[in-house]
Coordinates of C-alpha atoms in Angstrom, one line a residue:
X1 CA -29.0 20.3 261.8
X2 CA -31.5 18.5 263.8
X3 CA -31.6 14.6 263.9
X4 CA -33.2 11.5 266.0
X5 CA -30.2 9.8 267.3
X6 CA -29.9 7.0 269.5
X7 CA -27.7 6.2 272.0
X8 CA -27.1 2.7 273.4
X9 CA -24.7 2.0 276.4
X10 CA -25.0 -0.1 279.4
X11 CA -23.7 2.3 281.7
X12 CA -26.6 5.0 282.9
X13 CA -24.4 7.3 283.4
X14 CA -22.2 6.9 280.1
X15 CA -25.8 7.7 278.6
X16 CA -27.0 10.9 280.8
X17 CA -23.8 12.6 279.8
X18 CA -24.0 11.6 276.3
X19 CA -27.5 12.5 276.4
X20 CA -26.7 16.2 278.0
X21 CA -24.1 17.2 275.1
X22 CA -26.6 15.8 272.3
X23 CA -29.7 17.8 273.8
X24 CA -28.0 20.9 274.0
X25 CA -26.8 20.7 270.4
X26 CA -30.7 20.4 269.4
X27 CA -31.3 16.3 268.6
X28 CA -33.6 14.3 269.5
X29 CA -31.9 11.8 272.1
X30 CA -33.3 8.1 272.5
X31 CA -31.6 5.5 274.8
X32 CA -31.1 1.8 275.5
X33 CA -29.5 -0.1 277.9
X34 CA -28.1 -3.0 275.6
X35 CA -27.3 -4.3 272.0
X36 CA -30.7 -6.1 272.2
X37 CA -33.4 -3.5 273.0
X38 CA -31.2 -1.3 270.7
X39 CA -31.5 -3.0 267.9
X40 CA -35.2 -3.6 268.9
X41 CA -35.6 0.3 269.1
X42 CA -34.1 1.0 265.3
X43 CA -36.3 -1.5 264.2
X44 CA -39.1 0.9 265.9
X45 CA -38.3 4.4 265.9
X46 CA -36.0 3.8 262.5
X47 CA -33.5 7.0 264.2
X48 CA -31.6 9.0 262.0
X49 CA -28.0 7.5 263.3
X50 CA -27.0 5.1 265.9
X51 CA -24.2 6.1 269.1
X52 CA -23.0 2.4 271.1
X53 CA -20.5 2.0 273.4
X54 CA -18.2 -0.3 271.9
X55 CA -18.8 -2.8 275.0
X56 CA -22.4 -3.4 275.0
X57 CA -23.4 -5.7 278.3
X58 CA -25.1 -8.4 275.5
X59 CA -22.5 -8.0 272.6
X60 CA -19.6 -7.0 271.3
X61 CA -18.9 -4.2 268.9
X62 CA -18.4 -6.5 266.1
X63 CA -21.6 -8.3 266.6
X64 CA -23.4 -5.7 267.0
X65 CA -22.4 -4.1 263.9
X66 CA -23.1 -7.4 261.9
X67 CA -26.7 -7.4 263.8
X68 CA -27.3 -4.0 262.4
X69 CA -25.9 -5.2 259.0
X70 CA -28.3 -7.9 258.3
X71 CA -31.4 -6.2 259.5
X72 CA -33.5 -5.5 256.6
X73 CA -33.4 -2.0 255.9
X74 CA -31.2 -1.1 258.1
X75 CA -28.1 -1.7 256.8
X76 CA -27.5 2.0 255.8
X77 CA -28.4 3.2 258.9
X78 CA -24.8 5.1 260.3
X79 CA -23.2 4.2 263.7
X80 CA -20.5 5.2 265.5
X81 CA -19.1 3.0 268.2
X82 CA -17.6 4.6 271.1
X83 CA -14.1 2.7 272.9
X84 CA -13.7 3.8 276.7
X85 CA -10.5 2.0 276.3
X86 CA -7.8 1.7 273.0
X87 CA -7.9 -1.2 270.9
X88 CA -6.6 -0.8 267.5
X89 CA -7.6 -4.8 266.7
X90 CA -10.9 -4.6 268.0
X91 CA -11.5 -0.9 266.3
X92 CA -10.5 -1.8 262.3
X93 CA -12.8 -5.5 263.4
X94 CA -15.8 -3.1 263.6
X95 CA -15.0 -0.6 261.1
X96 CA -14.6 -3.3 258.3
X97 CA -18.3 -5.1 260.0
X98 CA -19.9 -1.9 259.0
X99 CA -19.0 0.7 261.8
X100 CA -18.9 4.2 260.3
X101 CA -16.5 5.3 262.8
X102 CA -14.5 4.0 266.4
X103 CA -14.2 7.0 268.3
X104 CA -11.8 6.2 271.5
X105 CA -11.2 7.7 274.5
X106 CA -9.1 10.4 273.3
X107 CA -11.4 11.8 270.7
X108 CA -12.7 15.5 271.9
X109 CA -16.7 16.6 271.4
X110 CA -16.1 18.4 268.9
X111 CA -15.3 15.5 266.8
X112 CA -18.3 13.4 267.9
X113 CA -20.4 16.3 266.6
X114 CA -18.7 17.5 263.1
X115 CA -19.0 13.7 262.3
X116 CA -22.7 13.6 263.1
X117 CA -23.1 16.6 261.1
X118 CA -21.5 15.2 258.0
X119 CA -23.2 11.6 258.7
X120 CA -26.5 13.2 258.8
X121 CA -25.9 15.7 255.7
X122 CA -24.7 12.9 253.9
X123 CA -27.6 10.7 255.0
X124 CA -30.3 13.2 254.0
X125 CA -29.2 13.6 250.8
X126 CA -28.9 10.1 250.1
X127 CA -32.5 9.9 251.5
X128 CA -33.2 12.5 249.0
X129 CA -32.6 10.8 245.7
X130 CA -33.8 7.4 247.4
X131 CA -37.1 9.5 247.9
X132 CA -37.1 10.2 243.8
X133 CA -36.3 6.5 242.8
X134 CA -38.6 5.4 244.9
X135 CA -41.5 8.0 243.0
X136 CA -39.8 6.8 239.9
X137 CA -40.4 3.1 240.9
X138 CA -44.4 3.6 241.9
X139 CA -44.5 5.2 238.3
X140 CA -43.9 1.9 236.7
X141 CA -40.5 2.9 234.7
X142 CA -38.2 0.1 233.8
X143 CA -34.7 0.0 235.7
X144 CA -31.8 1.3 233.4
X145 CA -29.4 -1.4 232.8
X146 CA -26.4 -1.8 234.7
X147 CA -23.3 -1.5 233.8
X148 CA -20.4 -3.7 235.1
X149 CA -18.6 -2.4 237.7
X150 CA -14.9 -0.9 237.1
X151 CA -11.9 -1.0 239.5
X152 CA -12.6 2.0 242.1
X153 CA -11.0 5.0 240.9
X154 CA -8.5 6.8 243.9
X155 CA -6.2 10.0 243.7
X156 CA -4.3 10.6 246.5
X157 CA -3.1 14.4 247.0
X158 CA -0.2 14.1 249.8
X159 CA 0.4 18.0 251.1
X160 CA 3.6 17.8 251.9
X161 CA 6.2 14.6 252.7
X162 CA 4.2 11.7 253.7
X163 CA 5.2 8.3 255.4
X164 CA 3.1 5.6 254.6
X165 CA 2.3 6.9 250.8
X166 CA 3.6 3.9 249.1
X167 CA 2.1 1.2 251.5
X168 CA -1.0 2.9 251.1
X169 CA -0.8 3.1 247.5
X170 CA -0.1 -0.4 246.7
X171 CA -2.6 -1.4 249.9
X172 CA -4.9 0.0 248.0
X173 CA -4.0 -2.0 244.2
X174 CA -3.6 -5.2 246.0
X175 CA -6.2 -5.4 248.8
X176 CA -9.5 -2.8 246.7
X177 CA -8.0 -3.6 243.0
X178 CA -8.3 0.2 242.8
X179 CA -6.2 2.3 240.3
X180 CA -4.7 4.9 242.3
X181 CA -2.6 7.8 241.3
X182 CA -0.7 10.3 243.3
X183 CA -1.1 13.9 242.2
X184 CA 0.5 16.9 243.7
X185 CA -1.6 19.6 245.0
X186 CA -0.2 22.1 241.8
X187 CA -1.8 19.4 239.4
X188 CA -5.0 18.6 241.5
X189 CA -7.2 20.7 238.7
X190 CA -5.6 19.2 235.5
X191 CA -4.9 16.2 236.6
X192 CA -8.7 15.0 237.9
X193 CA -9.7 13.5 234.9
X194 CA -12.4 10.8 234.6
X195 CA -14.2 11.6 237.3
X196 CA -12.2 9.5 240.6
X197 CA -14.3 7.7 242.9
X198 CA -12.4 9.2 245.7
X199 CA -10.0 12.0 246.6
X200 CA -7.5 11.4 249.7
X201 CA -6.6 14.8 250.7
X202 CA -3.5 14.4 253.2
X203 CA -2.2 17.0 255.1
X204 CA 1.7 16.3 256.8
X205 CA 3.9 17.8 259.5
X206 CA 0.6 20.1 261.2
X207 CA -0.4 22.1 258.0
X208 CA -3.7 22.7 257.2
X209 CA -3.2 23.3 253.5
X210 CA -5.3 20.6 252.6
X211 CA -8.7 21.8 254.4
X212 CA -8.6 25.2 251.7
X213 CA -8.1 22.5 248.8
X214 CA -11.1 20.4 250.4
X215 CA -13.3 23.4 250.2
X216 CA -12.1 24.2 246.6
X217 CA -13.2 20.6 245.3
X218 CA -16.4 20.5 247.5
X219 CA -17.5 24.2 246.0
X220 CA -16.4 23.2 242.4
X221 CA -19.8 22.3 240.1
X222 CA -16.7 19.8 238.7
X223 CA -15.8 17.9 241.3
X224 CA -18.6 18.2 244.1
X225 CA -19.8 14.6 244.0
X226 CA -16.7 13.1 244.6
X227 CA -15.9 11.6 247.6
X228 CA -13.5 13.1 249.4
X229 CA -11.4 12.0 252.9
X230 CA -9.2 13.7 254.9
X231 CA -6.0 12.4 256.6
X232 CA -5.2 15.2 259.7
X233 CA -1.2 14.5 260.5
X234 CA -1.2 13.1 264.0
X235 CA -0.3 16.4 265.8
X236 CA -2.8 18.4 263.9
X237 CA -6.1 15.9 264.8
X238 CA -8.1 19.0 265.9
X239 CA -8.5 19.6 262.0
X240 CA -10.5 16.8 261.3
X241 CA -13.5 18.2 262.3
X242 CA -13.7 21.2 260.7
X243 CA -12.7 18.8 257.5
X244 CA -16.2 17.0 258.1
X245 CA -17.7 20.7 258.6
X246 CA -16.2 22.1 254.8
X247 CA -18.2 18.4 253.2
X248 CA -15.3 15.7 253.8
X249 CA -17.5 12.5 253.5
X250 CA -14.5 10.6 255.8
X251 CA -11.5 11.2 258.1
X252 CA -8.4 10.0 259.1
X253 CA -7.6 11.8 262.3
X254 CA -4.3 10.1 263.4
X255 CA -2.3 10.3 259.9
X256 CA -2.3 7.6 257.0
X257 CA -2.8 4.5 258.3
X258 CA -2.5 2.3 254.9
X259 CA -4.9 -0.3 257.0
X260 CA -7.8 2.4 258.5
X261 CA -7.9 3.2 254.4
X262 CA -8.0 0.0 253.1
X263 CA -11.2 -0.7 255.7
X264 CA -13.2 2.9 254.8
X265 CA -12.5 3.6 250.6
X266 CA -15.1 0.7 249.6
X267 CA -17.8 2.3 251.4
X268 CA -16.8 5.6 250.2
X269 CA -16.7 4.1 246.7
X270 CA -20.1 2.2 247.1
X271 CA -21.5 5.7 248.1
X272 CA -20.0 7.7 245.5
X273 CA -21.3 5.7 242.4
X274 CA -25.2 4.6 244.6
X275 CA -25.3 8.3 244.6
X276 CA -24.3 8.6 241.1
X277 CA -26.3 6.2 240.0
X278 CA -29.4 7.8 241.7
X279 CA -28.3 11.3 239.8
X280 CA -28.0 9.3 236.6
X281 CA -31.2 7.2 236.7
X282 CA -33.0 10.2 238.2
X283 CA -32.2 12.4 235.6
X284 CA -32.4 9.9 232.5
X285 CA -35.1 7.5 233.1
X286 CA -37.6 10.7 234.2
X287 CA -37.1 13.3 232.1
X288 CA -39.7 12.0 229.3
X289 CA -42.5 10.5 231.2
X290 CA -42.8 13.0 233.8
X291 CA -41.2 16.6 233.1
X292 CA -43.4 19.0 231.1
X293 CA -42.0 19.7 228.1
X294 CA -42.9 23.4 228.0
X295 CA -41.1 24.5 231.3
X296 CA -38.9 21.7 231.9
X297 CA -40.3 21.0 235.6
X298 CA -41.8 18.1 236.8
X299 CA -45.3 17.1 235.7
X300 CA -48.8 15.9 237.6
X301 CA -47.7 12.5 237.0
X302 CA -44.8 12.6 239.0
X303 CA -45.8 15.2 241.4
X304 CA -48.4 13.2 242.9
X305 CA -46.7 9.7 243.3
X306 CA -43.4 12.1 244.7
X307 CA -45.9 13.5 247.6
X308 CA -47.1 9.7 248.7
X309 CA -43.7 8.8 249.2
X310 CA -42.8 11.7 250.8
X311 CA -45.7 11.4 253.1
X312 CA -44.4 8.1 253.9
X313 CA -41.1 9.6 254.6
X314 CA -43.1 12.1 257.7
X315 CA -44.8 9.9 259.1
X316 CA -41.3 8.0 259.5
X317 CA -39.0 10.1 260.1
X318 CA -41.8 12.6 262.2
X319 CA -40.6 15.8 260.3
X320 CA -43.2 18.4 258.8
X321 CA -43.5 19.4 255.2
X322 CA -45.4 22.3 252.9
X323 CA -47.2 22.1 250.2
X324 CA -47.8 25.6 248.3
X325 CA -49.9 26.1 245.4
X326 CA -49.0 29.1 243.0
X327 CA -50.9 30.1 240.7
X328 CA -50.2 33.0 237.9
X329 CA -52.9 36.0 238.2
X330 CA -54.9 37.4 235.3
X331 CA -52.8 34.7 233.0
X332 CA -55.9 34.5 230.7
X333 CA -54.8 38.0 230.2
X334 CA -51.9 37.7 228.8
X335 CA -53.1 35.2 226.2
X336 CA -55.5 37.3 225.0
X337 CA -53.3 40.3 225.0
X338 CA -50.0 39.1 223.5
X339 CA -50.8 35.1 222.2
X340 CA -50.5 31.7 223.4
X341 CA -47.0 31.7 222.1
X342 CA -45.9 35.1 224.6
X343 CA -48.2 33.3 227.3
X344 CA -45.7 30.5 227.0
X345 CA -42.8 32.4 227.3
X346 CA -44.6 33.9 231.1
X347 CA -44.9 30.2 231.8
X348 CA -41.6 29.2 231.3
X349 CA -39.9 32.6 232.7
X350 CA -41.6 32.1 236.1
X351 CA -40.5 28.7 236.4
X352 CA -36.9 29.2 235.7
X353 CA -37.4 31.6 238.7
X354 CA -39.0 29.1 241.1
X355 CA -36.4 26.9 240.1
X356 CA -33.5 29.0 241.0
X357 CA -34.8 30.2 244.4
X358 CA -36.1 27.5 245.9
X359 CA -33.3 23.8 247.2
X360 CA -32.4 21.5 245.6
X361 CA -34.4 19.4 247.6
X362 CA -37.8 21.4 246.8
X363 CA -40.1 19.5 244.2
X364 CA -41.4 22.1 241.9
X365 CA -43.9 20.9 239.4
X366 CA -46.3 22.2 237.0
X367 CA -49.5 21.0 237.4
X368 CA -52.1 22.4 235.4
X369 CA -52.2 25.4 232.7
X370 CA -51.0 28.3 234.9
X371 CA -51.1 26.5 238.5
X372 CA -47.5 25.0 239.8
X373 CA -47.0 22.9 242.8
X374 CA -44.3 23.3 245.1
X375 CA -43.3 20.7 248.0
X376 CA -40.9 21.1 250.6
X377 CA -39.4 18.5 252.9
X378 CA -38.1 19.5 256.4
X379 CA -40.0 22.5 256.3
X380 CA -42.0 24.4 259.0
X381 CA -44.7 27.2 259.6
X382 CA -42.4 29.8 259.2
X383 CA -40.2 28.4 256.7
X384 CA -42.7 28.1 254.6
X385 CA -44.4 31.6 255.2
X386 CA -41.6 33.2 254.2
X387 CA -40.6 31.0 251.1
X388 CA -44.2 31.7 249.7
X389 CA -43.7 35.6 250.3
X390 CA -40.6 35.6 248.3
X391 CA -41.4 33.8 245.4
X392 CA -44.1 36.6 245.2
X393 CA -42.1 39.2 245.8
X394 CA -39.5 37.7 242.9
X395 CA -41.7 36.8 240.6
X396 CA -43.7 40.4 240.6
X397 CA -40.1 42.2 240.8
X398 CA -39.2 41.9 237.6
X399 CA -41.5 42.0 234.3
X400 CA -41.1 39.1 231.7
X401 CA -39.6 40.7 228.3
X402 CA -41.7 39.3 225.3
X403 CA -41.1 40.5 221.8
X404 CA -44.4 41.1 221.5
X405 CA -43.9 43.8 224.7
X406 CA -40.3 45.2 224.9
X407 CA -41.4 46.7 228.0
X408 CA -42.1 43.8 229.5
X409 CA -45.4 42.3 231.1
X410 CA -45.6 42.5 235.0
X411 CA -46.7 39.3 236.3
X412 CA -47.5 38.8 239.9
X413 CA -48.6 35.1 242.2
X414 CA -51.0 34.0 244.2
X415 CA -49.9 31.1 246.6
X416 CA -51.7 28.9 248.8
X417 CA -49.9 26.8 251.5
X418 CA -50.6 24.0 253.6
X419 CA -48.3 22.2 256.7
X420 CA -48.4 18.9 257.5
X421 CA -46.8 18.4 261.2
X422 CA -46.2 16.0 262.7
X423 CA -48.9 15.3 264.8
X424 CA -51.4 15.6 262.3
X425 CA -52.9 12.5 261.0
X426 CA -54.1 14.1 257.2
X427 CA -52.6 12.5 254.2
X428 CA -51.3 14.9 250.8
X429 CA -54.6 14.5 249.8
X430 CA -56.1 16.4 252.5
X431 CA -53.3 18.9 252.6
X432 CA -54.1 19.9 249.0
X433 CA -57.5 20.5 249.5
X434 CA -56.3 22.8 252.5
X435 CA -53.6 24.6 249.8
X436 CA -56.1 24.9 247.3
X437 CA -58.7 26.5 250.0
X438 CA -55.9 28.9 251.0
X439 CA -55.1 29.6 247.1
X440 CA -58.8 30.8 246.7
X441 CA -58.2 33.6 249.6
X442 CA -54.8 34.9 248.4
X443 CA -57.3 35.3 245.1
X444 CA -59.7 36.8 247.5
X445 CA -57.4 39.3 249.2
X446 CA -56.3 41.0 246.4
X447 CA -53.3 38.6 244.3
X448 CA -50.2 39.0 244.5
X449 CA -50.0 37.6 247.9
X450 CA -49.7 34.1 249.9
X451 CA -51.8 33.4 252.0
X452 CA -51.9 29.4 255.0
X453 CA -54.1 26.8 255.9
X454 CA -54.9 26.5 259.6
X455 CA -52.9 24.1 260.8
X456 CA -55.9 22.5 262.7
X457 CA -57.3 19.3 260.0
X458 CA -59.8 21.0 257.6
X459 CA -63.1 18.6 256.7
X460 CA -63.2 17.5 253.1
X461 CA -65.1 19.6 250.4
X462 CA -68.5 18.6 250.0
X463 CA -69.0 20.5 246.7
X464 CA -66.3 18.3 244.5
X465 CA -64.5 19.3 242.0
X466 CA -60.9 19.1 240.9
X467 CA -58.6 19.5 243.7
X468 CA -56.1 22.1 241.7
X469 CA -58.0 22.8 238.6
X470 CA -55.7 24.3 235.3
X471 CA -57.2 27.4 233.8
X472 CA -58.3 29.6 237.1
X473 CA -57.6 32.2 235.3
X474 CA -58.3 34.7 237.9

């Protein structure tokens, strides 16, 4: 997983070495010598996730933190502080001023990294369904109402014996008003009912029996938005990072520290139901206005407001994206053959397949009579060159059963596709026009076949016409 992370320390050499381990794992390093020109920097560059020594030359970890806080759009942005010396006082002060996590000397790299893996996974899919409210926003709809907020819902799964289970328990009640229940790992399937905001998975005595029931909840179509953390038992703190590896959204590498939870559950909490919320509003407040009723994907309505935003979201963030335009060949063929009511069915067969081969994070939309649109964040040349040649190849593989044709009726694609880097300065706008262009000679060379834009900047058409007109028909 790549990222643009910055690191902020006063000592240069503190910062070279940091720098060195971050490079060779792939990210894109930034650096600054003090809390001010750091916070000067996000502001700027707007990284992925922030790295500070916990003893800034200008501030201390806790103001720094509450800077970060109360900087306008930035107040999701996830840092971890770094102590060159132990201070339990000063490390819960900055994890309850926003600090994602106070890593001190003792912590090992492979710590550091597993928890930027899972702080940037976590952050990217967040940014995700932010990117889809905010499309759902420029299309005018009305905010659902809200409903008022419940006590945070906690289950805590103890592997074995467990000091501190009790404190934490009733830490939790007192200090969160949470309800929290204590199930054993036998009854973790029954007994997670209602949906719990969070699921405290603690391992005792150097087992590992709670990283396999990690993975089980984090794999299960159930229980895979939950948020889950992981207490390690002190002797067994190399297992934390593989639990941030298998989709723990928080660790506790030193054992159950009622306190430490206390501090990181209401993020967790807040997370959860944001997240949940975004699914909710997402799903609900869209589906009429902009899916198509005949395939179920997104419509031109929201396809087009969903690639401003995530043009706005490259130019940011400096991350390419594709554009593919697909487009079924000979449909008019199969209308006139079978009906408009088989040539329906071929519509909504090949987009049940674009839909199931493509991420989560890939908009697919339908966009004109036999013409889908297909955009994909995070994506590059050859990414993209090889997504468009296997939708073909899936799509042609198998013919579409109509009960007008037992047999089936082969179908095939043509697929233009379009990058937009990061150096280049053309908007979506642009890029469709190069998608389109790129469409017409798949058409040319035979169907069936994908075919890309040069990535140089293509001049617009002088000859008009719609940009991705329905009923090609070729």
């Amino acid at each position: 997983m790549t990222g643009r992370i910055l690191i902020a320390d006063g000592v240069p050499t503190n910062r070279i070495v940091l720098r060195v381990k971050l490079t060779s794992a792939f990210y894109d390093v930034q650096q600054a010598s003090s809390g001010a020109e750091a916070l000067a920097l996000i502001r700027q560059e707007r990284p992925d996730l922030v790295i500070a020594s916990a003893d800034l030359p200008d501030m201390e970890a806790e103001a720094f933190c509450s800077a970060l806080q109360a900087s306008a759009g930035l107040a999701d942005m996830p840092l971890i502080l770094l102590q060159r010396q132990t201070d339990p006082q000063a490390r819960m002060a900055a994890l309850a001023a926003g600090a994602e996590d106070v890593l001190g000397p003792q912590a090992d790299d492979s710590v550091l990294l597993a928890r930027l893996r899972s702080l940037l996974r976590d952050a990217h899919a967040e940014d995700e369904l932010r990117l889809r409210e905010d499309t759902r926003r420029a299309l005018g709809l009305a905010e659902a109402p809200r409903a008022f907020e419940t006590p945070p819902q906690v289950v805590i799964v103890p592997m074995g014996p467990l000091r501190g289970l009790a404190e934490a328990a009733c830490r939790l009640r007192t200090r969160l008003g949470a309800v929290v229940r204590v199930l054993r790992p036998a009854d973790i399937r029954t007994g997670l009912t209602g949906q719990p905001d969070v699921v405290v998975i603690a391992d005792s005595g150097g087992a590992s029996d709670g990283l396999g029931l990690l993975a089980q909840l984090r794999a299960s179509p159930g229980f895979r938005h939950l948020g889950l953390v992981y207490v390690a038992a002190p002797e067994a703190r190399h297992l934390a990072a593989s639990a941030l590896d298998l989709g723990a959204n928080d660790i506790l590498a030193d054992g159950l520290d009622p306190e430490e939870l206390a501090v990181r559950l209401p993020r967790q909490v807040a997370r959860k139901r944001t997240a949940e919320r975004l699914r909710a509003d997402m799903r609900d407040g869209l589906r009429a206005a902009v899916t198509d009723p005949l395939t179920g994907l997104y419509n031109r309505r929201y396809a087009l407001p969903h690639l401003a935003r995530l043009e706005e979201r490259a130019v940011q963030t400096r991350r390419p994206y594709a554009l593919l335009l697909a487009d079924l060949d000979h449909f008019k063929q199969v209308n006139d053959s079978y009906g408009h009511a088989a040539g329906d069915q071929v519509l909504t067969e090949v987009a049940a397949r674009l839909m199931q081969n493509l991420r989560a994070a890939d908009l697919v939309a339908r966009i004109g009579g036999e013409e889908f649109l297909i955009a994909m964040p995070d994506t590059g040349a050859d990414q993209a060159r090889r997504s468009a040649e296997r939708i073909c190849a899936l799509v042609a593989a198998q013919p579409v059963a109509l009960r007008e044709a037992p047999q089936g009726v082969r179908v095939t694609l043509s697929i233009g596709l379009a990058l937009r880097t990061p150096e280049a300065t053309e908007g979506p706008e642009a890029l469709l026009l190069q998608a389109d262009r790129a469409l017409y000679a798949a058409k040319h060379a035979g169907r069936n076949c994908a075919r890309m834009a040069p990535l140089a900047p293509v001049p617009p058409r002088c000859s008009g016409g719609s940009v991705a007109a329905a009923g090609r028909g070729a």
